[in-house]
Tab-separated table of C-alpha atoms and ligand atoms in Angstrom:
chain	number	residue	atom	x	y	z
A	1	UNK	CA	256.693	46.691	-123.285
A	2	UNK	CA	256.099	47.241	-119.987
A	3	UNK	CA	252.026	47.814	-118.827
A	4	UNK	CA	250.756	50.995	-117.348
A	5	UNK	CA	248.189	50.620	-113.966
A	6	UNK	CA	246.849	53.718	-112.851
A	7	UNK	CA	244.914	53.108	-109.355
A	8	UNK	CA	243.001	56.014	-108.005
A	9	UNK	CA	242.940	56.467	-104.067
A	10	UNK	CA	246.878	55.258	-103.617
A	11	UNK	CA	247.185	57.287	-100.763
A	12	UNK	CA	244.509	54.793	-98.556
A	13	UNK	CA	244.403	51.851	-96.581
A	14	UNK	CA	243.860	49.316	-99.969
A	15	UNK	CA	245.644	51.652	-103.142
A	16	UNK	CA	249.438	51.764	-101.399
A	17	UNK	CA	249.325	48.283	-101.808
A	18	UNK	CA	246.750	47.616	-104.275
A	19	UNK	CA	250.524	50.085	-106.115
A	20	UNK	CA	253.226	48.477	-104.381
A	21	UNK	CA	251.422	44.457	-105.327
A	22	UNK	CA	251.174	46.398	-109.717
A	23	UNK	CA	255.469	47.770	-108.881
A	24	UNK	CA	256.090	44.580	-107.784
A	25	UNK	CA	254.587	42.329	-110.444
A	26	UNK	CA	256.851	45.094	-113.774
A	27	UNK	CA	254.006	47.301	-114.230
A	28	UNK	CA	254.283	51.381	-114.100
A	29	UNK	CA	251.888	51.769	-111.526
A	30	UNK	CA	251.696	55.356	-111.330
A	31	UNK	CA	248.937	56.274	-107.814
A	32	UNK	CA	246.474	59.358	-107.499
A	33	UNK	CA	246.182	60.643	-104.535
A	34	UNK	CA	243.972	64.245	-103.478
A	35	UNK	CA	245.461	65.414	-99.453
A	36	UNK	CA	248.452	62.661	-99.491
A	37	UNK	CA	249.403	63.282	-102.842
A	38	UNK	CA	253.401	62.849	-103.154
A	39	UNK	CA	254.341	62.917	-106.375
A	40	UNK	CA	255.542	60.606	-108.651
A	41	UNK	CA	254.895	58.238	-107.703
A	42	UNK	CA	251.191	59.798	-106.359
A	43	UNK	CA	250.251	61.950	-107.756
A	44	UNK	CA	247.363	64.751	-107.315
A	45	UNK	CA	243.760	64.366	-108.963
A	46	UNK	CA	240.541	66.115	-106.657
A	47	UNK	CA	238.619	62.953	-109.131
A	48	UNK	CA	235.959	65.612	-108.517
A	49	UNK	CA	237.131	67.391	-111.568
A	50	UNK	CA	236.479	65.063	-114.696
A	51	UNK	CA	238.575	67.639	-116.259
A	52	UNK	CA	241.564	66.670	-114.819
A	53	UNK	CA	240.410	62.539	-114.703
A	54	UNK	CA	240.598	62.896	-118.279
A	55	UNK	CA	244.704	65.112	-118.305
A	56	UNK	CA	246.012	62.611	-116.311
A	57	UNK	CA	244.604	59.687	-118.479
A	58	UNK	CA	246.302	61.141	-121.738
A	59	UNK	CA	249.484	61.855	-119.171
A	60	UNK	CA	249.477	58.526	-117.776
A	61	UNK	CA	247.853	56.566	-121.104
A	62	UNK	CA	247.275	53.048	-118.189
A	63	UNK	CA	246.283	49.868	-119.542
A	64	UNK	CA	243.912	49.942	-116.368
A	65	UNK	CA	242.693	51.496	-114.321
A	66	UNK	CA	242.132	50.676	-110.465
A	67	UNK	CA	239.610	52.601	-108.972
A	68	UNK	CA	240.173	52.920	-105.185
A	69	UNK	CA	239.389	56.527	-104.089
A	70	UNK	CA	236.151	57.187	-102.346
A	71	UNK	CA	234.353	58.170	-99.219
A	72	UNK	CA	233.978	54.982	-97.721
A	73	UNK	CA	233.346	56.112	-93.331
A	74	UNK	CA	229.267	55.019	-93.310
A	75	UNK	CA	229.268	57.756	-90.596
A	76	UNK	CA	231.162	61.119	-92.756
A	77	UNK	CA	228.727	59.960	-95.916
A	78	UNK	CA	225.610	59.950	-93.744
A	79	UNK	CA	226.453	63.037	-92.456
A	80	UNK	CA	226.719	64.751	-95.836
A	81	UNK	CA	225.103	62.018	-98.200
A	82	UNK	CA	225.350	64.050	-101.500
A	83	UNK	CA	229.155	64.493	-100.929
A	84	UNK	CA	229.092	60.915	-100.777
A	85	UNK	CA	226.785	60.790	-103.509
A	86	UNK	CA	229.291	62.477	-105.873
A	87	UNK	CA	232.177	61.131	-104.655
A	88	UNK	CA	231.228	57.685	-104.838
A	89	UNK	CA	229.457	57.417	-107.648
A	90	UNK	CA	228.836	60.550	-109.846
A	91	UNK	CA	232.904	60.702	-110.606
A	92	UNK	CA	232.961	56.682	-110.288
A	93	UNK	CA	231.152	57.477	-114.087
A	94	UNK	CA	233.253	60.468	-115.128
A	95	UNK	CA	235.664	57.900	-114.761
A	96	UNK	CA	234.105	54.977	-116.017
A	97	UNK	CA	232.821	57.920	-119.142
A	98	UNK	CA	236.723	58.385	-119.899
A	99	UNK	CA	238.531	55.230	-119.601
A	100	UNK	CA	235.819	53.749	-121.770
A	101	UNK	CA	236.215	56.425	-124.519
A	102	UNK	CA	240.452	55.257	-124.123
A	103	UNK	CA	239.816	52.261	-124.939
A	104	UNK	CA	241.199	52.118	-121.043
A	105	UNK	CA	240.117	48.805	-118.668
A	106	UNK	CA	238.313	49.732	-115.707
A	107	UNK	CA	238.399	47.984	-112.350
A	108	UNK	CA	236.020	49.794	-109.383
A	109	UNK	CA	236.594	48.890	-106.159
A	110	UNK	CA	233.621	48.050	-104.416
A	111	UNK	CA	231.285	46.381	-101.131
A	112	UNK	CA	230.160	43.913	-99.360
A	113	UNK	CA	227.948	46.664	-97.822
A	114	UNK	CA	225.971	46.616	-101.227
A	115	UNK	CA	224.415	43.632	-98.893
A	116	UNK	CA	222.037	43.846	-95.509
A	117	UNK	CA	223.977	41.165	-94.190
A	118	UNK	CA	220.463	39.625	-92.245
A	119	UNK	CA	221.224	36.637	-91.028
A	120	UNK	CA	220.295	34.000	-92.900
A	121	UNK	CA	220.793	35.425	-96.347
A	122	UNK	CA	225.154	34.511	-96.710
A	123	UNK	CA	226.654	33.965	-98.405
A	124	UNK	CA	226.285	36.227	-101.131
A	125	UNK	CA	226.161	35.899	-105.127
A	126	UNK	CA	227.841	38.795	-107.266
A	127	UNK	CA	223.278	38.351	-108.467
A	128	UNK	CA	222.181	38.308	-104.742
A	129	UNK	CA	219.321	41.035	-104.537
A	130	UNK	CA	221.091	43.890	-103.162
A	131	UNK	CA	219.686	45.564	-100.554
A	132	UNK	CA	222.369	48.521	-98.489
A	133	UNK	CA	222.549	48.645	-95.257
A	134	UNK	CA	223.613	52.395	-94.715
A	135	UNK	CA	224.218	55.384	-97.543
A	136	UNK	CA	227.993	54.702	-97.767
A	137	UNK	CA	226.804	50.963	-98.975
A	138	UNK	CA	223.717	52.340	-101.091
A	139	UNK	CA	227.024	55.374	-102.832
A	140	UNK	CA	229.163	52.357	-103.807
A	141	UNK	CA	225.524	50.568	-105.215
A	142	UNK	CA	224.985	53.756	-107.036
A	143	UNK	CA	228.632	53.454	-108.613
A	144	UNK	CA	228.664	50.044	-109.074
A	145	UNK	CA	225.514	50.314	-111.346
A	146	UNK	CA	226.334	54.141	-112.873
A	147	UNK	CA	230.074	52.543	-114.187
A	148	UNK	CA	227.649	49.240	-116.094
A	149	UNK	CA	225.540	51.915	-116.904
A	150	UNK	CA	227.979	54.143	-118.402
A	151	UNK	CA	230.017	50.600	-120.501
A	152	UNK	CA	226.656	49.150	-121.986
A	153	UNK	CA	225.552	52.622	-123.160
A	154	UNK	CA	229.310	52.691	-124.645
A	155	UNK	CA	228.670	48.533	-125.330
A	156	UNK	CA	231.808	48.781	-124.180
A	157	UNK	CA	232.194	44.885	-124.068
A	158	UNK	CA	234.520	43.769	-120.914
A	159	UNK	CA	235.824	46.897	-120.199
A	160	UNK	CA	234.050	47.728	-116.179
A	161	UNK	CA	235.045	45.299	-113.426
A	162	UNK	CA	233.082	45.665	-110.040
A	163	UNK	CA	235.311	43.858	-107.586
A	164	UNK	CA	233.491	43.786	-104.640
A	165	UNK	CA	235.536	43.587	-101.240
A	166	UNK	CA	235.025	43.066	-97.324
A	167	UNK	CA	236.444	44.865	-94.094
A	168	UNK	CA	240.103	45.273	-94.912
A	169	UNK	CA	243.773	45.629	-93.103
A	170	UNK	CA	247.669	45.133	-94.009
A	171	UNK	CA	250.124	47.759	-94.752
A	172	UNK	CA	248.760	51.323	-92.731
A	173	UNK	CA	250.730	55.265	-92.511
A	174	UNK	CA	248.295	55.048	-89.400
A	175	UNK	CA	245.872	52.382	-87.908
A	176	UNK	CA	243.101	53.937	-88.349
A	177	UNK	CA	243.237	53.877	-91.523
A	178	UNK	CA	241.375	50.224	-91.369
A	179	UNK	CA	238.830	49.168	-89.052
A	180	UNK	CA	240.716	45.873	-88.237
A	181	UNK	CA	244.150	47.312	-86.735
A	182	UNK	CA	242.484	50.164	-85.301
A	183	UNK	CA	241.995	47.298	-83.171
A	184	UNK	CA	245.051	46.993	-82.566
A	185	UNK	CA	245.816	50.245	-80.953
A	186	UNK	CA	242.992	49.853	-79.019
A	187	UNK	CA	244.688	47.474	-77.252
A	188	UNK	CA	247.414	48.416	-76.318
A	189	UNK	CA	244.870	51.992	-75.425
A	190	UNK	CA	242.659	49.456	-73.060
A	191	UNK	CA	246.585	48.013	-71.553
A	192	UNK	CA	246.738	52.133	-70.088
A	193	UNK	CA	242.506	51.508	-68.052
A	194	UNK	CA	242.593	50.980	-64.124
A	195	UNK	CA	239.786	48.604	-62.577
A	196	UNK	CA	237.380	51.724	-61.899
A	197	UNK	CA	237.714	53.047	-65.193
A	198	UNK	CA	234.504	51.349	-67.669
A	199	UNK	CA	236.456	48.896	-70.905
A	200	UNK	CA	236.080	49.267	-74.229
A	201	UNK	CA	233.724	47.923	-76.172
A	202	UNK	CA	233.744	45.902	-78.255
A	203	UNK	CA	231.284	43.439	-80.781
A	204	UNK	CA	230.925	40.147	-80.234
A	205	UNK	CA	227.878	39.808	-82.857
A	206	UNK	CA	228.620	40.816	-86.096
A	207	UNK	CA	230.375	38.689	-88.623
A	208	UNK	CA	233.226	39.887	-90.594
A	209	UNK	CA	235.681	38.154	-92.477
A	210	UNK	CA	238.390	40.501	-93.141
A	211	UNK	CA	241.162	40.436	-96.046
A	212	UNK	CA	244.131	41.333	-96.960
A	213	UNK	CA	245.226	44.566	-99.096
A	214	UNK	CA	248.060	43.148	-101.084
A	215	UNK	CA	245.416	39.860	-101.811
A	216	UNK	CA	242.409	42.657	-102.646
A	217	UNK	CA	245.810	43.991	-104.473
A	218	UNK	CA	247.180	40.659	-106.851
A	219	UNK	CA	243.686	39.700	-107.242
A	220	UNK	CA	243.367	43.257	-108.498
A	221	UNK	CA	246.764	42.470	-110.968
A	222	UNK	CA	245.935	39.493	-112.340
A	223	UNK	CA	242.240	40.216	-112.945
A	224	UNK	CA	243.600	43.818	-115.135
A	225	UNK	CA	246.123	40.492	-116.519
A	226	UNK	CA	242.907	38.225	-117.497
A	227	UNK	CA	241.065	41.343	-119.321
A	228	UNK	CA	243.453	42.937	-121.191
A	229	UNK	CA	244.342	39.067	-122.175
A	230	UNK	CA	244.147	39.840	-126.465
A	231	UNK	CA	243.082	35.517	-126.487
A	232	UNK	CA	239.861	36.611	-124.763
A	233	UNK	CA	238.600	38.983	-126.447
A	234	UNK	CA	235.301	37.469	-127.577
A	235	UNK	CA	234.918	35.095	-124.972
A	236	UNK	CA	231.882	38.161	-121.739
A	237	UNK	CA	234.202	37.880	-119.069
A	238	UNK	CA	231.757	38.407	-115.732
A	239	UNK	CA	231.051	42.232	-115.194
A	240	UNK	CA	230.366	41.447	-111.121
A	241	UNK	CA	233.274	39.758	-109.232
A	242	UNK	CA	233.402	39.893	-105.060
A	243	UNK	CA	236.826	38.884	-103.032
A	244	UNK	CA	237.019	38.083	-100.123
A	245	UNK	CA	238.939	35.493	-97.092
A	246	UNK	CA	237.062	32.829	-95.128
A	247	UNK	CA	238.418	33.867	-91.788
A	248	UNK	CA	235.593	35.072	-89.732
A	249	UNK	CA	235.802	36.277	-86.682
A	250	UNK	CA	233.430	38.653	-84.866
A	251	UNK	CA	235.536	42.021	-83.949
A	252	UNK	CA	236.145	40.430	-80.255
A	253	UNK	CA	237.490	37.257	-81.931
A	254	UNK	CA	239.616	39.309	-83.909
A	255	UNK	CA	241.465	42.076	-80.315
A	256	UNK	CA	241.223	38.334	-79.230
A	257	UNK	CA	243.863	36.897	-81.652
A	258	UNK	CA	246.114	40.175	-81.033
A	259	UNK	CA	245.105	39.458	-77.545
A	260	UNK	CA	247.157	35.797	-78.366
A	261	UNK	CA	250.876	37.178	-80.593
A	262	UNK	CA	251.710	40.504	-78.475
A	263	UNK	CA	251.469	37.942	-75.232
A	264	UNK	CA	248.269	41.261	-74.288
A	265	UNK	CA	245.356	40.563	-70.791
A	266	UNK	CA	242.073	41.973	-71.861
A	267	UNK	CA	241.562	43.080	-68.624
A	268	UNK	CA	240.790	45.796	-70.204
A	269	UNK	CA	237.902	45.328	-73.219
A	270	UNK	CA	234.600	43.201	-72.993
A	271	UNK	CA	232.772	42.140	-75.631
A	272	UNK	CA	229.613	43.497	-76.401
A	273	UNK	CA	226.101	42.525	-78.665
A	274	UNK	CA	223.615	45.445	-79.810
A	275	UNK	CA	220.986	45.516	-78.527
A	276	UNK	CA	218.133	45.006	-80.480
A	277	UNK	CA	215.974	48.485	-80.672
A	278	UNK	CA	212.852	48.174	-82.724
A	279	UNK	CA	212.417	51.555	-84.980
A	280	UNK	CA	215.811	53.079	-84.503
A	281	UNK	CA	216.466	53.129	-87.477
A	282	UNK	CA	219.056	50.830	-87.357
A	283	UNK	CA	220.242	48.568	-90.049
A	284	UNK	CA	222.756	46.548	-88.775
A	285	UNK	CA	224.584	43.715	-91.154
A	286	UNK	CA	225.250	40.968	-89.228
A	287	UNK	CA	226.499	38.810	-91.728
A	288	UNK	CA	227.679	40.107	-95.644
A	289	UNK	CA	229.264	37.059	-96.409
A	290	UNK	CA	231.029	37.476	-100.608
A	291	UNK	CA	230.921	33.854	-102.523
A	292	UNK	CA	233.886	34.544	-104.615
A	293	UNK	CA	232.693	31.143	-106.538
A	294	UNK	CA	232.603	33.603	-109.918
A	295	UNK	CA	236.163	34.361	-108.949
A	296	UNK	CA	237.587	30.710	-109.113
A	297	UNK	CA	236.260	30.440	-112.064
A	298	UNK	CA	238.221	32.917	-113.879
A	299	UNK	CA	241.311	30.138	-112.502
A	300	UNK	CA	241.942	32.779	-110.146
A	301	UNK	CA	243.641	32.343	-106.749
A	302	UNK	CA	240.835	33.115	-103.974
A	303	UNK	CA	243.575	32.180	-100.968
A	304	UNK	CA	245.088	34.691	-99.083
A	305	UNK	CA	247.173	34.605	-96.134
A	306	UNK	CA	246.626	33.443	-92.948
A	307	UNK	CA	244.831	35.814	-90.715
A	308	UNK	CA	247.174	35.065	-87.728
A	309	UNK	CA	249.988	34.403	-89.306
A	310	UNK	CA	250.034	38.494	-91.005
A	311	UNK	CA	249.486	40.279	-88.225
A	312	UNK	CA	252.745	38.177	-86.572
A	313	UNK	CA	254.883	38.649	-89.247
A	314	UNK	CA	254.417	42.801	-89.177
A	315	UNK	CA	254.049	42.875	-85.337
A	316	UNK	CA	257.930	40.916	-85.103
A	317	UNK	CA	255.614	38.359	-82.745
A	318	UNK	CA	257.221	35.584	-83.154
A	319	UNK	CA	256.251	33.842	-80.388
B	401	LIG	N1	238.639	49.847	-95.842
B	401	LIG	C1	237.308	48.971	-95.585
B	401	LIG	O1	237.609	47.839	-95.062
B	401	LIG	C2	237.282	49.151	-97.285
B	401	LIG	C3	235.626	47.111	-97.050
B	401	LIG	C4	235.722	47.116	-98.842
B	401	LIG	C5	235.608	48.213	-99.526
B	401	LIG	N2	236.300	49.328	-99.636
B	401	LIG	C6	236.173	49.836	-100.722
B	401	LIG	O2	237.768	50.384	-100.837
B	401	LIG	C7	238.063	51.706	-102.028
B	401	LIG	C8	239.139	51.631	-101.177
B	401	LIG	O3	239.124	51.929	-99.499
B	401	LIG	P1	240.013	52.609	-98.826
B	401	LIG	O4	239.905	52.292	-96.849
B	401	LIG	O5	241.363	52.835	-99.313
B	401	LIG	O6	239.890	54.365	-98.441
B	401	LIG	P2	240.695	55.382	-97.717
B	401	LIG	O7	242.021	54.972	-96.987
B	401	LIG	O8	240.722	56.519	-96.766
B	401	LIG	O9	242.016	56.056	-98.761
B	401	LIG	C9	240.234	56.836	-99.886
B	401	LIG	C10	241.004	57.365	-100.640
B	401	LIG	O10	240.957	58.159	-101.432
B	401	LIG	C11	240.913	59.435	-102.230
B	401	LIG	N3	239.357	60.495	-102.127
B	401	LIG	C12	239.245	61.317	-101.916
B	401	LIG	N4	238.375	61.874	-101.354
B	401	LIG	C13	239.680	62.012	-102.923
B	401	LIG	C14	238.745	62.980	-104.589
B	401	LIG	N5	237.285	63.669	-104.344
B	401	LIG	N6	239.853	63.168	-104.808
B	401	LIG	C15	240.855	62.288	-106.384
B	401	LIG	N7	241.296	61.578	-104.184
B	401	LIG	C16	240.405	60.845	-103.889
B	401	LIG	C17	242.655	60.223	-101.003
B	401	LIG	O11	242.824	61.011	-100.670
B	401	LIG	P3	243.881	61.339	-99.982
B	401	LIG	O12	243.333	60.332	-98.464
B	401	LIG	O13	245.335	61.644	-100.659
B	401	LIG	O14	242.968	62.813	-99.603
B	401	LIG	C18	242.856	58.118	-99.885
B	401	LIG	O15	243.582	58.027	-101.330
B	401	LIG	C19	236.767	52.706	-101.776
B	401	LIG	O16	236.197	52.092	-102.762
B	401	LIG	C20	236.183	51.213	-100.573
B	401	LIG	O17	235.162	52.182	-100.343
B	401	LIG	C21	237.153	49.142	-98.119
């Protein structure tokens, strides 16, 4: 029998690739979106509307929901914390309640920004102490706690899994959809900068682990298969897992890779290290490296596509 997966946020950077991975693997993969919904593949669902969530679940009847819909823009979350709370926390709790009462597995996508990223702390394990650096990270952490507490209150075993991931890149409609893809656009923009004009400054301090959205999709599919397998019914499977590439780079390191691939000069860009301003209230994560050991222990492949190789293929650079 064909298995059915529902992906919230399927019009976004991650959800679109998660949907495609399940689809290629033979699942019936239905996505949801809001402003960029395009039925029948991506149906419209305002996740803030609990009744609409229930209606869509009853129509689609999925075995698993991969929950990618969120506000993941730190500036927007800080500007409107109550809206971020409603979307990232309250709607996630409503979704968990609706999936659990229907016996559906929920995979809640979270972030490495649940950790402070202070120097000397990484790598972080699923049980490492959390301390989000901003409102975005706090709401994602509160969302984790909300979905796990719904599962606990309903004594639903192996029905909710949190999957934390770091900064993502991959196929995107708009480079601005990814904090990594956008650097390629900036490299192109920098080609127009004249010697007397200010250069584009790129962070050369915070360590990032850019992870491909299709790899995250594959891990979601493998998790769904494992958690839905009746042979694992009696097992106590982990409820918090982490996935990350091991490609460690600053944003400046990333633009250097792009410049090399494209054969473009970096004259219009320059690295910068953010100034320490004691008391400015801004917490800057330095290294949020996520340990993937718990996924490996489950037998899930944590390998990733090579960053340079993927980008060469994406931009058709065969040098
Ligand atoms: N991007 C990253 O680097 C990154 C890193 C770590 C973790 N994550 C996590 O990964 C997940 C996916 O992120 P992403 O980068 O794919 O985000 P994204 O590209 O900004 O997509 C967000 C999705 O959420 C949907 N959405 C927003 N408000 C909604 C609402 N009220 N009802 C229903 N859908 C709504 C959007 O729909 P429309 O566009 O159709 O309105 C869109 O499909 C998030 O949980 C994020 O926290 C992302």
